[in-house]
Amino acid sequence: MKKLPKWNEMEEGFITRILSESINKTGTWRTFKPIIDQSRCTKCGWCIVYCPEPCIYYESKKDSKILIDYDFCKGCGICAEECPVKCINMVLEE
Amino acid sequence: MQIIEPLTLSGNLAIAYAVKQLDVDVVAAYPITPQTTMVEKISEYISKGELKANLLLVESEHSAISACLSAAASGARVFTSSSSQGLLLMHEILFITSALRFPVVMAIANRAVSAPINIWNDHGDIMPQRDTGWIQLFVESAQEAYDKVIQAYRIAEDDKVRLPIMINIDGIVLSHTYEPVYPISDSDVASFSPWNLYSPRLDPDNPITIGAFCYPDYYFETRYQSLKALNDSLPIISNVDKEFGELSGRSYGIVSPFKCDDADIILISMGSISMTVRAAVKKLREKGEKVGMLSLKLFRPFPSKELIRYIKNAKAIGIIDRAFSPGAVAGPVFTEVTSALYLSKMDIPSVDFFLGLGGRDVKMEDIKDIFNILKRIVKTGLIERHSYYIGLRG
Ligand code: SF4
Ligand code: SF4
């Protein structure tokens, strides 16, 4: 059996450094997939701020194309709700 | 030390002044009587440019403490304050702050809890926070509140402590009463409580996860760590108080005994009411009565050993409780004191006195009545009741 650390062998404050969130691809949880209508997107960046993951990003610099990292998007729909021009559609996953 | 003229400040303003001198980075608080003027003053300092801090206008106390916790997680020096219902709304996050070990400093203007609504002082708001893992200090004056805020950052940010601290000032009685407060200079504050940029903290170049999901195989150890840190903070709290005494001439101790050495009867109290008790002891001593008192300055971690040292020779002990713990064996302070006595194998008759709830005035006569009850116990050896409700009609 794996030997677990004693209380005084553990880092204080419950810190995790294994960054499991970048290993575990939570995108598989999704039921609805957000699709950005790039022709209407104003690149305001509001969705980036609201995405709880966060998995929405500018392709390169600010004002460049807005992309969603579907490896991690859980399909919560917050971006679609908050987008001021309503250019994100939630589409049922195949 | 540079001598500075006294300022005329209320407890709230004395705390705000200390926060300014401590160069706090982030303040997030929600107004609630009787804490409001504290944060109002801080926002004034910020708008005038006297304090360079971010004042976060949050929508509730739950958000205020969450914002402070998060800012502290990135290494910022933070301050918040609350009272009564506001403090109750923070309750959930208080546990998280201590377990994640962030040195948040909070001042509380203690006020009764609803229902019925009451804006006056008692300890009903702070007692439900006993088990949140914070260091809890109680003060008797605006001066002491000022001094303790300066000490609080030094203690909280100490690498061996790294725990949040609550400084309790009695609402209205201390928060709104003006008195002369002797500040220390900005440079003395800076050198006494220098900002200790602790790590690990949230840092984009060095990502970590704080407070993630924890299975049964790690939870126990993690909680034990913060329990141990709280218990181990006691000598550090005591030393910081002593060092502050060397700097300013004002040291309070973690317990403050008065005439306990040869006292047959000792009354234990917490907060501003200790002033009245001390005055009553002085009066009774003039009449030759062997009475003493002890003011508890630290409630968490509970200073059992230090307390026992001063009360061990008493023949009867009275404990003042300013909050109910409904359905419990007795009031919260009484339970602590008598547990400490039990663990020291001491059987001294002890009685719990509930008083001053919801701002009910406590007069010198009330304290004298308490001493008379205790005197009767010493004389007869009989404890008629273990709890009295002083001033309750009926
Ligand atoms: S909120 Fe909508 S408009 Fe703004 S960047 Fe995102 S998708 Fe584009
Ligand atoms: S659906 Fe939710 S998780 Fe996915 S991109 Fe939008 S806000 Fe982010």
Coordinates of C-alpha atoms and ligand atoms in Angstrom, one line a residue:
Chain A
M1 CA 0.0 0.0 0.0
K2 CA 1.2 3.5 -0.8
K3 CA 2.5 5.3 2.3
L4 CA 0.7 8.6 2.8
P5 CA 2.4 11.6 4.2
K6 CA 2.1 12.6 7.9
W7 CA 0.5 15.9 8.7
N8 CA 3.8 17.6 9.2
E9 CA 5.2 16.3 5.9
M10 CA 2.4 18.0 3.9
E11 CA 2.5 21.5 2.7
E12 CA 0.4 23.9 4.9
G13 CA -2.8 25.4 3.5
F14 CA -3.7 22.5 1.2
I15 CA -1.7 23.4 -1.8
T16 CA -1.8 21.2 -4.9
R17 CA 0.9 21.4 -7.4
I18 CA 0.1 18.6 -9.8
L19 CA -2.2 20.9 -11.8
S20 CA -4.7 18.1 -12.4
E21 CA -6.9 20.7 -14.1
S22 CA -4.6 20.7 -17.1
I23 CA -4.4 16.9 -17.2
N24 CA -8.1 16.1 -16.8
K25 CA -9.9 17.2 -19.9
T26 CA -13.2 18.3 -18.6
G27 CA -14.6 19.0 -22.1
T28 CA -16.1 15.5 -22.1
W29 CA -18.7 16.6 -19.6
R30 CA -20.3 18.9 -22.2
T31 CA -23.9 18.4 -23.4
F32 CA -24.2 21.7 -25.3
K33 CA -21.3 23.2 -27.2
P34 CA -20.9 27.0 -27.5
I35 CA -20.3 28.0 -31.1
I36 CA -19.2 31.6 -31.8
D37 CA -20.6 33.2 -34.9
Q38 CA -17.4 34.9 -35.9
S39 CA -19.1 37.2 -38.4
R40 CA -21.1 38.9 -35.6
C41 CA -18.5 38.7 -32.8
T42 CA -17.3 42.2 -31.9
K43 CA -14.3 40.8 -30.0
C44 CA -15.3 42.7 -26.9
G45 CA -13.9 39.9 -24.7
W46 CA -16.8 39.8 -22.3
C47 CA -17.1 36.0 -22.7
I48 CA -13.5 35.6 -21.7
V49 CA -14.2 37.4 -18.4
Y50 CA -17.3 35.4 -17.7
C51 CA -16.1 31.9 -18.6
P52 CA -15.6 30.1 -15.3
E53 CA -13.2 27.6 -16.7
P54 CA -11.5 29.8 -18.1
C55 CA -11.2 28.4 -21.6
I56 CA -12.0 31.3 -24.0
Y57 CA -9.1 33.2 -25.3
Y58 CA -7.9 35.6 -28.0
E59 CA -6.2 33.7 -30.8
S60 CA -3.1 36.0 -30.6
K61 CA -3.2 39.6 -29.4
K62 CA -6.2 41.5 -28.1
D63 CA -8.8 42.1 -30.8
S64 CA -7.8 39.0 -32.7
K65 CA -10.2 36.1 -33.2
I66 CA -12.0 34.7 -30.1
L67 CA -11.5 30.9 -29.6
I68 CA -12.9 28.3 -27.2
D69 CA -10.7 25.5 -26.0
Y70 CA -13.1 22.6 -26.3
D71 CA -10.8 20.3 -24.3
F72 CA -11.9 22.1 -21.2
C73 CA -15.3 23.9 -22.1
K74 CA -17.9 22.2 -19.9
G75 CA -20.8 23.7 -21.8
C76 CA -22.2 25.7 -19.0
G77 CA -23.6 28.4 -21.4
I78 CA -22.6 31.4 -19.4
C79 CA -20.7 32.9 -22.3
A80 CA -23.8 32.6 -24.5
E81 CA -26.0 34.2 -21.8
E82 CA -23.5 37.1 -21.3
C83 CA -22.5 37.9 -24.8
P84 CA -23.8 41.4 -25.5
V85 CA -24.6 40.7 -29.2
K86 CA -25.8 37.1 -28.5
C87 CA -23.5 35.6 -31.1
I88 CA -22.7 32.4 -29.2
N89 CA -25.1 29.5 -29.9
M90 CA -25.4 26.5 -27.7
V91 CA -25.6 23.5 -29.9
L92 CA -26.4 19.9 -28.7
E93 CA -23.3 17.7 -28.9
E94 CA -23.5 14.8 -31.3
Chain B
M1 CA 10.4 56.2 19.5
Q2 CA 9.1 59.4 18.1
I3 CA 6.6 61.0 20.5
I4 CA 3.3 62.0 18.8
E5 CA 0.5 64.1 20.1
P6 CA -2.7 62.1 21.0
L7 CA -5.6 62.1 18.6
T8 CA -9.2 62.2 19.7
L9 CA -10.6 59.0 18.1
S10 CA -13.5 56.6 18.5
G11 CA -12.6 52.9 18.4
N12 CA -13.7 52.7 14.7
L13 CA -11.6 55.7 13.8
A14 CA -8.6 54.4 15.7
I15 CA -8.7 51.2 13.8
A16 CA -9.1 53.1 10.5
Y17 CA -6.0 55.2 11.4
A18 CA -4.0 52.1 12.1
V19 CA -5.1 50.5 8.8
K20 CA -3.9 53.6 6.9
Q21 CA -0.5 53.5 8.7
L22 CA -0.2 49.8 7.9
D23 CA -0.4 50.5 4.2
V24 CA -3.0 47.9 3.5
D25 CA -3.5 47.0 -0.2
V26 CA -7.1 45.8 -0.4
V27 CA -10.1 46.7 1.7
A28 CA -13.4 45.0 1.1
A29 CA -16.3 45.5 3.5
Y30 CA -20.0 46.0 3.6
P31 CA -21.5 48.7 5.9
I32 CA -23.3 47.6 9.0
T33 CA -24.0 49.5 12.2
P34 CA -21.9 49.9 14.4
Q35 CA -18.9 49.2 12.1
T36 CA -19.8 51.7 9.3
T37 CA -17.7 54.7 10.3
M38 CA -14.6 52.5 10.3
V39 CA -14.9 51.7 6.6
E40 CA -16.2 55.2 5.8
K41 CA -13.0 56.7 7.2
I42 CA -10.8 54.2 5.3
S43 CA -12.6 55.1 2.1
E44 CA -12.0 58.8 2.8
Y45 CA -8.3 58.1 3.3
I46 CA -8.2 56.3 0.0
S47 CA -10.1 59.1 -1.9
K48 CA -7.8 61.7 -0.5
G49 CA -4.8 59.6 -1.6
E50 CA -3.5 59.1 2.0
L51 CA -3.8 55.4 1.6
K52 CA -3.1 53.7 -1.7
A53 CA -5.4 50.8 -1.6
N54 CA -8.2 49.2 -3.6
L55 CA -11.5 49.6 -1.9
L56 CA -13.8 46.9 -3.2
L57 CA -17.5 47.9 -3.1
V58 CA -19.0 44.5 -2.7
E59 CA -22.7 43.5 -2.5
S60 CA -22.5 41.6 0.8
E61 CA -20.3 40.5 3.7
H62 CA -20.0 37.1 2.1
S63 CA -18.4 38.8 -0.9
A64 CA -16.3 41.1 1.3
I65 CA -14.6 38.2 3.1
S66 CA -14.3 36.2 -0.2
A67 CA -12.6 39.2 -1.9
C68 CA -10.3 39.6 1.0
L69 CA -9.4 35.9 1.1
S70 CA -8.7 36.0 -2.7
A71 CA -6.6 39.2 -2.5
A72 CA -4.7 37.7 0.4
A73 CA -4.1 34.5 -1.7
S74 CA -2.2 36.7 -4.2
G75 CA -0.1 38.1 -1.4
A76 CA -1.9 41.4 -0.8
R77 CA -2.2 42.9 2.7
V78 CA -6.0 43.1 3.3
F79 CA -8.5 44.4 5.8
T80 CA -12.2 43.9 6.4
S81 CA -14.6 44.5 9.2
S82 CA -18.1 43.6 10.1
S83 CA -20.7 43.2 12.9
S84 CA -23.6 41.1 13.9
Q85 CA -25.7 39.8 10.9
G86 CA -22.9 40.7 8.6
L87 CA -20.4 38.6 10.5
L88 CA -22.9 35.7 10.5
L89 CA -23.1 36.0 6.7
M90 CA -19.3 35.7 6.5
H91 CA -19.4 32.5 8.6
E92 CA -18.9 30.0 5.8
I93 CA -15.8 31.8 4.4
L94 CA -14.2 32.2 7.8
F95 CA -13.4 28.5 8.0
I96 CA -11.9 28.6 4.5
T97 CA -9.7 31.6 5.3
S98 CA -8.1 29.9 8.3
A99 CA -7.8 26.5 6.7
L100 CA -6.1 28.0 3.6
R101 CA -3.9 30.0 6.0
F102 CA -4.4 33.5 4.7
P103 CA -3.5 36.4 7.1
V104 CA -6.7 38.4 6.7
V105 CA -7.2 40.9 9.5
M106 CA -10.8 41.8 10.4
A107 CA -12.1 44.2 13.0
I108 CA -15.5 43.4 14.5
A109 CA -17.7 45.9 16.3
N110 CA -19.5 43.3 18.4
R111 CA -23.2 43.6 18.3
A112 CA -26.2 41.6 19.3
V113 CA -27.8 39.2 16.7
S114 CA -31.4 39.2 15.4
A115 CA -34.1 38.5 16.2
P116 CA -35.3 40.9 17.5
I117 CA -33.2 43.5 15.7
N118 CA -30.9 45.3 18.1
I119 CA -27.8 47.4 17.1
W120 CA -26.2 47.5 20.6
N121 CA -23.4 45.5 22.1
D122 CA -23.0 42.0 23.3
H123 CA -21.0 39.0 22.2
G124 CA -23.7 37.1 20.4
D125 CA -22.1 37.6 17.0
I126 CA -18.6 36.5 17.8
M127 CA -19.4 33.4 19.9
P128 CA -20.7 31.5 16.9
Q129 CA -17.3 32.2 15.2
R130 CA -15.4 30.4 17.9
D131 CA -14.6 27.3 15.9
T132 CA -13.7 29.1 12.6
G133 CA -10.0 28.7 13.3
W134 CA -9.3 32.5 13.6
I135 CA -7.2 34.1 16.3
Q136 CA -9.6 36.2 18.4
L137 CA -8.6 39.2 20.4
F138 CA -10.7 41.3 22.7
V139 CA -9.9 44.9 23.7
E140 CA -11.0 47.4 26.3
S141 CA -10.3 50.8 24.7
A142 CA -9.9 52.6 21.4
Q143 CA -6.2 52.8 22.2
E144 CA -5.9 49.1 22.6
A145 CA -7.9 48.5 19.4
Y146 CA -5.4 50.7 17.6
D147 CA -2.4 48.9 19.1
K148 CA -3.9 45.5 18.4
V149 CA -4.5 46.2 14.7
I150 CA -0.8 47.0 14.3
Q151 CA 0.2 43.8 16.2
A152 CA -2.4 41.8 14.2
Y153 CA -0.6 42.1 10.9
R154 CA 2.7 41.2 12.4
I155 CA 1.2 38.1 14.0
A156 CA -1.0 37.0 11.0
E157 CA 1.8 37.3 8.5
D158 CA 4.4 35.5 10.6
D159 CA 5.6 32.5 8.6
K160 CA 5.0 30.3 11.6
V161 CA 1.4 31.6 12.1
R162 CA -0.2 32.5 8.7
L163 CA -3.7 32.7 10.2
P164 CA -6.5 35.3 10.0
I165 CA -7.2 37.5 13.1
M166 CA -10.3 39.1 14.4
I167 CA -10.0 42.1 16.7
N168 CA -13.2 42.5 18.7
I169 CA -14.3 45.9 19.9
D170 CA -17.5 46.3 21.8
G171 CA -20.0 48.0 19.4
I172 CA -21.2 51.5 20.3
V173 CA -19.3 51.3 23.7
L174 CA -15.9 51.3 22.0
S175 CA -16.7 51.8 18.3
H176 CA -18.4 55.1 18.9
T177 CA -16.9 56.5 22.0
Y178 CA -14.1 59.1 21.5
E179 CA -11.0 59.0 23.7
P180 CA -7.4 60.2 23.4
V181 CA -5.4 57.7 21.3
Y182 CA -1.6 57.9 21.2
P183 CA -0.5 56.7 17.8
I184 CA 3.0 55.6 17.0
S185 CA 4.8 57.1 14.0
D186 CA 4.3 55.8 10.4
S187 CA 7.9 54.7 10.4
D188 CA 7.5 52.8 13.7
V189 CA 4.4 51.1 12.3
A190 CA 6.3 50.1 9.2
S191 CA 9.3 48.7 11.1
F192 CA 7.1 46.9 13.7
S193 CA 4.8 45.3 11.2
P194 CA 6.6 45.2 7.9
W195 CA 4.7 43.5 5.0
N196 CA 5.8 39.9 4.9
L197 CA 5.1 38.7 1.3
Y198 CA 4.4 35.1 2.2
S199 CA 4.5 32.1 -0.1
P200 CA 3.1 30.0 -1.5
R201 CA 0.6 32.4 -3.0
L202 CA -1.2 32.7 -6.3
D203 CA 1.4 33.7 -8.9
P204 CA 0.8 33.3 -12.7
D205 CA 4.4 32.4 -13.2
N206 CA 4.2 29.6 -10.7
P207 CA 0.7 28.2 -10.8
I208 CA -0.7 26.3 -7.8
T209 CA -4.1 25.2 -6.8
I210 CA -5.4 26.2 -3.4
G211 CA -8.2 24.5 -1.5
A212 CA -9.1 21.9 -4.1
F213 CA -11.3 18.8 -3.4
C214 CA -9.9 16.6 -0.7
Y215 CA -10.5 12.9 -0.1
P216 CA -10.8 11.4 3.4
D217 CA -7.2 10.3 3.3
Y218 CA -5.9 13.9 3.4
Y219 CA -8.7 16.0 5.1
F220 CA -7.9 15.0 8.7
E221 CA -4.2 16.0 8.4
T222 CA -5.0 19.2 6.6
R223 CA -7.4 20.3 9.3
Y224 CA -5.0 19.3 12.0
Q225 CA -2.4 21.5 10.5
S226 CA -4.5 24.7 11.0
L227 CA -5.5 23.5 14.4
K228 CA -1.9 23.1 15.4
A229 CA -0.9 26.5 13.8
L230 CA -3.6 28.2 15.9
N231 CA -2.5 26.5 19.2
D232 CA 1.1 27.2 18.4
S233 CA 0.4 30.9 17.7
L234 CA -0.1 31.7 21.4
P235 CA 3.5 32.4 22.4
I236 CA 4.0 34.4 19.2
I237 CA 0.9 36.6 20.0
S238 CA 2.3 37.1 23.5
N239 CA 5.7 38.0 22.3
V240 CA 4.4 40.5 19.7
D241 CA 2.5 42.2 22.5
K242 CA 5.6 42.4 24.7
E243 CA 7.7 43.7 21.9
F244 CA 5.0 46.3 21.1
G245 CA 5.3 47.3 24.8
E246 CA 9.0 47.9 24.4
L247 CA 8.3 50.2 21.5
S248 CA 5.3 52.1 22.7
G249 CA 5.2 51.6 26.5
R250 CA 1.8 49.8 26.0
S251 CA 1.6 46.1 26.6
Y252 CA -1.6 44.3 27.5
G253 CA -0.8 40.6 28.0
I254 CA -3.0 37.8 26.7
V255 CA -4.7 37.8 30.0
S256 CA -4.8 40.9 32.2
P257 CA -5.1 40.2 35.9
F258 CA -5.9 42.8 38.5
K259 CA -5.4 42.2 42.2
C260 CA -5.5 38.4 41.7
D261 CA -2.5 37.5 43.8
D262 CA -4.2 37.3 47.2
A263 CA -7.9 37.4 46.0
D264 CA -10.4 34.9 47.4
I265 CA -12.9 35.9 44.7
I266 CA -12.0 36.5 41.0
L267 CA -14.3 37.7 38.3
I268 CA -13.4 36.9 34.7
S269 CA -14.5 39.2 31.9
M270 CA -13.9 40.1 28.3
G271 CA -14.0 43.4 26.4
S272 CA -15.0 46.8 27.6
I273 CA -17.0 45.5 30.6
S274 CA -13.6 44.7 32.2
M275 CA -13.2 48.4 32.8
T276 CA -16.3 48.4 35.0
V277 CA -15.3 45.3 36.8
R278 CA -11.8 46.7 37.4
A279 CA -13.3 49.9 38.9
A280 CA -15.6 47.8 41.1
V281 CA -12.7 45.7 42.3
K282 CA -10.8 48.9 43.2
K283 CA -13.8 50.1 45.3
L284 CA -14.2 46.8 47.1
R285 CA -10.5 46.6 47.8
E286 CA -10.8 50.0 49.5
K287 CA -13.2 48.4 51.9
G288 CA -10.7 45.6 52.5
E289 CA -12.5 42.9 50.5
K290 CA -10.1 40.4 48.9
V291 CA -11.5 40.5 45.4
G292 CA -9.7 40.5 42.0
M293 CA -10.5 40.4 38.3
L294 CA -9.0 39.1 35.1
S295 CA -9.7 40.4 31.7
L296 CA -9.3 37.8 28.9
K297 CA -7.6 39.5 25.9
L298 CA -7.3 36.4 23.8
F299 CA -10.1 34.0 23.3
R300 CA -8.7 31.8 20.5
P301 CA -6.3 30.2 21.1
F302 CA -7.7 30.0 24.6
P303 CA -4.9 30.9 27.1
S304 CA -5.6 28.1 29.6
K305 CA -2.2 28.0 31.3
E306 CA -1.8 31.7 31.7
L307 CA -5.3 32.0 33.1
I308 CA -4.9 29.2 35.6
R309 CA -1.7 30.8 36.9
Y310 CA -3.7 33.8 38.2
I311 CA -6.8 32.1 39.4
K312 CA -5.6 28.9 41.0
N313 CA -5.7 30.2 44.6
A314 CA -9.2 31.7 44.4
K315 CA -12.0 30.3 46.5
A316 CA -14.7 31.2 44.1
I317 CA -14.7 32.3 40.5
G318 CA -17.3 34.3 38.6
I319 CA -17.3 34.3 34.8
I320 CA -19.2 36.9 32.8
D321 CA -20.8 35.7 29.6
R322 CA -22.3 38.2 27.2
A323 CA -23.8 35.7 24.8
F324 CA -26.0 32.6 25.2
S325 CA -25.0 29.2 23.9
P326 CA -28.6 27.9 23.9
G327 CA -28.9 24.4 25.3
A328 CA -25.3 24.1 26.2
V329 CA -24.1 23.2 29.7
A330 CA -23.3 26.9 30.3
G331 CA -22.2 30.1 28.6
P332 CA -19.2 30.0 26.1
V333 CA -16.7 31.7 28.3
F334 CA -17.7 29.7 31.4
T335 CA -17.3 26.5 29.5
E336 CA -13.7 27.4 28.5
V337 CA -12.7 28.5 32.0
T338 CA -14.1 25.5 33.8
S339 CA -12.6 23.1 31.2
A340 CA -9.2 24.8 31.8
L341 CA -9.7 24.3 35.6
Y342 CA -10.7 20.7 35.1
L343 CA -7.7 19.9 33.0
S344 CA -5.5 21.5 35.7
K345 CA -7.2 19.2 38.3
M346 CA -8.7 22.2 40.1
D347 CA -12.1 22.2 41.7
I348 CA -12.9 25.8 42.4
P349 CA -16.6 26.8 42.7
S350 CA -17.4 28.7 39.5
V351 CA -20.6 30.5 38.6
D352 CA -21.7 31.9 35.2
F353 CA -23.1 35.4 35.1
F354 CA -25.1 36.4 31.9
L355 CA -25.4 40.1 31.5
G356 CA -25.4 43.1 29.2
L357 CA -27.2 41.4 26.3
G358 CA -28.4 43.7 23.5
G359 CA -26.6 46.7 25.0
R360 CA -28.4 46.4 28.5
D361 CA -26.4 48.8 30.7
V362 CA -24.2 47.1 33.3
K363 CA -23.6 49.2 36.3
M364 CA -21.1 49.1 39.1
E365 CA -23.9 47.9 41.4
D366 CA -24.5 44.9 39.2
I367 CA -20.8 43.9 39.5
K368 CA -21.0 44.4 43.3
D369 CA -24.1 42.1 43.3
I370 CA -22.0 39.5 41.5
F371 CA -19.2 39.7 44.1
N372 CA -21.8 39.4 46.9
I373 CA -23.2 36.2 45.4
L374 CA -19.6 34.8 45.1
K375 CA -18.8 36.0 48.7
R376 CA -21.8 34.0 49.9
I377 CA -20.5 30.9 48.2
V378 CA -17.1 31.3 49.8
K379 CA -18.8 31.8 53.2
T380 CA -21.3 28.9 53.0
G381 CA -19.5 26.6 50.6
L382 CA -22.9 26.2 48.9
I383 CA -23.5 26.9 45.2
E384 CA -27.2 27.5 44.9
R385 CA -27.1 28.0 41.1
H386 CA -24.5 27.7 38.4
S387 CA -25.9 30.5 36.3
Y388 CA -27.3 33.9 37.0
Y389 CA -29.0 36.3 34.7
I390 CA -28.0 39.7 36.1
G391 CA -30.6 42.4 35.5
L392 CA -33.2 40.1 33.9
R393 CA -36.7 41.1 34.9
G394 CA -38.8 38.4 36.5
Ligands
SF4_1 S1 -18.9 38.2 -25.7 FE1 -19.7 37.8 -27.7 S2 -19.2 39.5 -28.9 FE2 -17.9 39.6 -27.1 S3 -16.0 38.5 -27.7 FE3 -17.4 37.0 -26.8 S4 -18.5 36.1 -28.4 FE4 -17.6 38.0 -29.2
SF4_2 S1 -19.9 27.2 -22.3 FE1 -19.2 27.7 -20.3 S2 -17.2 26.7 -20.1 FE2 -17.8 26.7 -22.3 S3 -16.8 28.4 -23.1 FE3 -18.8 29.1 -22.5 S4 -18.6 29.9 -20.4 FE4 -16.8 28.7 -20.9

